[in-house]
CSV table of C-alpha atoms in Angstrom, one decimal:
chain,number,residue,atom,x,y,z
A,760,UNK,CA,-63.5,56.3,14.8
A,761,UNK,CA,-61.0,53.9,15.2
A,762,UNK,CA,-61.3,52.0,11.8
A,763,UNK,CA,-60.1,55.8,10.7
A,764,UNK,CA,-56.5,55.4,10.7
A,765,UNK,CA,-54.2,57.5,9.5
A,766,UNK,CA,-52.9,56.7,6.5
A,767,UNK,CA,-48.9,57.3,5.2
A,768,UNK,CA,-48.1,57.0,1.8
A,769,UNK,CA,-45.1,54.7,0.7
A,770,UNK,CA,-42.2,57.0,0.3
A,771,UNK,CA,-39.7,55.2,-2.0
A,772,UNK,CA,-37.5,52.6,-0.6
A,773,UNK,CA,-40.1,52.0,1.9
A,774,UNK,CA,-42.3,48.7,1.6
A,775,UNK,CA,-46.0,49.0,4.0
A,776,UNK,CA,-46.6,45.8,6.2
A,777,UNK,CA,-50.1,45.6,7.5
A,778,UNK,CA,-51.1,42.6,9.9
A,779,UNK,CA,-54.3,41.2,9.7
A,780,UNK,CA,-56.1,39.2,13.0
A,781,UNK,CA,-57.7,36.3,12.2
A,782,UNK,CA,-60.8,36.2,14.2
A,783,UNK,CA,-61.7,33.5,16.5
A,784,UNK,CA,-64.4,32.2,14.8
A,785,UNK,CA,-62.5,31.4,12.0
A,786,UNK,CA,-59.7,29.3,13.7
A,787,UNK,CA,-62.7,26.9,15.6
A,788,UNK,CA,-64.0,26.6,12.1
A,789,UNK,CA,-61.2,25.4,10.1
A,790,UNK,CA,-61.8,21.8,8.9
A,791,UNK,CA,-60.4,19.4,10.7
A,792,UNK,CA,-58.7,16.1,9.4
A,793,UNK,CA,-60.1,13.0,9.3
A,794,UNK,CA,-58.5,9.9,10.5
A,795,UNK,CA,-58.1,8.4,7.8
A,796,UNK,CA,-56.0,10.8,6.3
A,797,UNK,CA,-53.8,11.5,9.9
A,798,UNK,CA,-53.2,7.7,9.7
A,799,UNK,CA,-51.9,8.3,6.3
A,800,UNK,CA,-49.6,10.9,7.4
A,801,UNK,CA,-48.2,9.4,10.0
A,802,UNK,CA,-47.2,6.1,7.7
A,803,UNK,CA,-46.0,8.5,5.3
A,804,UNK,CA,-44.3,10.3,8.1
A,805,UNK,CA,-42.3,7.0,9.6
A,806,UNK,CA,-41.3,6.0,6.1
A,807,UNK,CA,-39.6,9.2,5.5
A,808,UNK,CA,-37.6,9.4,8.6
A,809,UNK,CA,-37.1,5.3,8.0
A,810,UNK,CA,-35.6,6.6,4.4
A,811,UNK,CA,-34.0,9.2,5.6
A,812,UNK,CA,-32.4,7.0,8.0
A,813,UNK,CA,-31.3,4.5,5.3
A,814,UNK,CA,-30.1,7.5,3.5
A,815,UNK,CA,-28.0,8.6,6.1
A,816,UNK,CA,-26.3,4.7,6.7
A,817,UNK,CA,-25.5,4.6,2.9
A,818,UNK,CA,-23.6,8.3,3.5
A,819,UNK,CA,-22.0,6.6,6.3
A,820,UNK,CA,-20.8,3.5,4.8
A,821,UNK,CA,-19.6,5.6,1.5
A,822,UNK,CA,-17.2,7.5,3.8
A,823,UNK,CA,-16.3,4.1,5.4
A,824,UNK,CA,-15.8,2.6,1.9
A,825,UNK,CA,-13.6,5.7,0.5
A,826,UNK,CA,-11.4,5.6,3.7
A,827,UNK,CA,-10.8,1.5,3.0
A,828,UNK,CA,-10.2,2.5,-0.9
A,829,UNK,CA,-7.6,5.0,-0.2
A,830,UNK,CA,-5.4,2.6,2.4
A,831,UNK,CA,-5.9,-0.3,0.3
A,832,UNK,CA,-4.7,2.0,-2.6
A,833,UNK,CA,-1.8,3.4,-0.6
A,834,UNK,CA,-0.8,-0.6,0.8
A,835,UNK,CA,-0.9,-0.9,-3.2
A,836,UNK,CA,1.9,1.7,-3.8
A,837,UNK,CA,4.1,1.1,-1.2
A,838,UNK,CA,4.0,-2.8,-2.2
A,839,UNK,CA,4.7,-2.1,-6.1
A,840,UNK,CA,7.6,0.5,-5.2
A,841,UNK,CA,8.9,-2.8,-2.5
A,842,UNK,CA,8.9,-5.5,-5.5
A,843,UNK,CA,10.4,-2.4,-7.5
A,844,UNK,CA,13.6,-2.2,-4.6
A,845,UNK,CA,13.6,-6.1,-4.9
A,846,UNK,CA,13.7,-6.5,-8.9
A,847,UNK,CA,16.5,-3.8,-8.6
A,848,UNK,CA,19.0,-5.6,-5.5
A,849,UNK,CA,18.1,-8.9,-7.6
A,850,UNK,CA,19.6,-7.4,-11.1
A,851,UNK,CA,22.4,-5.6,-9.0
A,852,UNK,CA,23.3,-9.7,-7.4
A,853,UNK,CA,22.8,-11.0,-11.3
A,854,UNK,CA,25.2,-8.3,-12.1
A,855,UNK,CA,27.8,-8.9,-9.3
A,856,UNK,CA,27.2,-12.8,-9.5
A,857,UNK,CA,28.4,-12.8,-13.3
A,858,UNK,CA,31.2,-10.7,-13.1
A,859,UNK,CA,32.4,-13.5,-10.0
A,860,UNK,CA,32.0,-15.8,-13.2
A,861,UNK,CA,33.7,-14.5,-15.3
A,862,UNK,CA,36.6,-13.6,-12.9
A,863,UNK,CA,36.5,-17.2,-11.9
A,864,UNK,CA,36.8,-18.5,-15.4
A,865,UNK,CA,39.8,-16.3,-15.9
A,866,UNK,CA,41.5,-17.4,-12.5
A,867,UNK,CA,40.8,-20.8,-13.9
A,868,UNK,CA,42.7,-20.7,-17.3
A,869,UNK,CA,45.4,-18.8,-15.3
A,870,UNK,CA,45.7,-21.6,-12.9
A,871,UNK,CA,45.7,-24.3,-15.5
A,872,UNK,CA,48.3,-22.3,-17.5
A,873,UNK,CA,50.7,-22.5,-14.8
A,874,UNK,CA,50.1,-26.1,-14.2
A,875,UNK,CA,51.0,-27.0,-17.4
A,876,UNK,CA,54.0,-28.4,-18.0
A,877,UNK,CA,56.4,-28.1,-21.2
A,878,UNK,CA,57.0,-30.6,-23.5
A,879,UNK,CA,60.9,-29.7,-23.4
A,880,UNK,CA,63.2,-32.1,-20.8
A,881,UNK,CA,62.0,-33.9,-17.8
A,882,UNK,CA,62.8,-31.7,-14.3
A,883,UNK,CA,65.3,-34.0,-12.4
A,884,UNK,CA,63.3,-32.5,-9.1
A,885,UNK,CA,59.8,-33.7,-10.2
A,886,UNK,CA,58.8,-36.5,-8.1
A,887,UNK,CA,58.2,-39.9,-10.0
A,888,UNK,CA,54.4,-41.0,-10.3
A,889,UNK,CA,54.5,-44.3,-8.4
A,890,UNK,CA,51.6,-46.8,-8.9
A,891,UNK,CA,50.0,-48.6,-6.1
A,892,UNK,CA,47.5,-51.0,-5.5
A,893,UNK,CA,43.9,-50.7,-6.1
A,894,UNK,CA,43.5,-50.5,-2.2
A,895,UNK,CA,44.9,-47.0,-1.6
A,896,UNK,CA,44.0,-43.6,-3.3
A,897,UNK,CA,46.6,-41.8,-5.1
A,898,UNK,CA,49.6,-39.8,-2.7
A,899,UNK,CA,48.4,-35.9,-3.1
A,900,UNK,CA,51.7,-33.5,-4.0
A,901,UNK,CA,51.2,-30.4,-1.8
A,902,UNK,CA,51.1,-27.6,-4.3
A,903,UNK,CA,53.6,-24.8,-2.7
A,904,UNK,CA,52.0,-21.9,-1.8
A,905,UNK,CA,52.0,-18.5,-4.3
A,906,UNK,CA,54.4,-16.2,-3.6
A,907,UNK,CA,52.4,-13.2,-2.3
A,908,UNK,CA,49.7,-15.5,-0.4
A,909,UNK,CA,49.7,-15.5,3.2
A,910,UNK,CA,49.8,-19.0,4.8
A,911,UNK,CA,46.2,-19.8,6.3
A,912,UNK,CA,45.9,-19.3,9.8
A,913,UNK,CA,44.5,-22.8,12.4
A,914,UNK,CA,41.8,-21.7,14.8
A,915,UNK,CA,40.9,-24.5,15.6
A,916,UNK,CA,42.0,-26.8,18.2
A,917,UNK,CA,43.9,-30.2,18.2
């Protein structure tokens, strides 16, 4: 009587599970591999964990490579917004070096308009031009100072 089981119907929502022994006579008897075929395996075996390997290095040295590609990138930026800095203070010197032109040109014509002298009378105070001899440079009149100018203070020593 013990192959006489009871027997329970499914009731819905329910799923049976019955478990089957496999007999011992059947697990001695199952075929057993050649070794031909193990061999085979085991190459097969060793290549995939040698792929899998290689695999895994290529992952690696992506990551590596990304991480290089964005600092290289960054270094990129930060140089093109330094030559940007630089093209900018150059134009600003261009700018500032001009306008020291043009207000030397204009300091210029001032300065030769007040050294000019009128055609009208000779001044009685002007100093005669007296020539010398080859030997000797020219005498140098001291131009007075300008009127609002400060007079240029020696550091130096004697």
């Amino acid at each position: 009587m013990p192959d006489q089981r009871r027997r329970r119907f499914v009731q819905e929502g329910q799923v049976v599970v019955e478990h089957h022994q496999v007999s011992r006579a059947a697990l001695r008897s199952s075929p057993v591999q050649s070794d031909d075929h193990s061999e085979e395996i085991t190459r097969l075996r060793n290549l995939l964990k040698i792929e899998q390997r290689r695999a895994e290095d290529a992952q690696r040295d992506l990551g590596d490579m990304q991480v290089q590609l964005r600092t290289l990138e960054t270094h990129l930026v930060h140089e093109k917004l330094h030559v940007t800095e630089l093209k900018t203070k150059c134009a600003e010197a261009e700018q500032a070096l001009l306008e020291a032109q043009v207000q030397l040109s204009m300091l210029r014509e001032e300065s030769q308009k007040r050294h000019v002298e009128p055609a009208g009378p000779a001044d009685e105070t002007a100093e005669p031009v007296v020539k010398r001899g080859r030997g000797r440079p020219p005498r140098v009149r001291e131009v007075p100072a300008m009127a609002g100018e400060p007079e240029p203070v020696r550091w130096w020593k004697d």
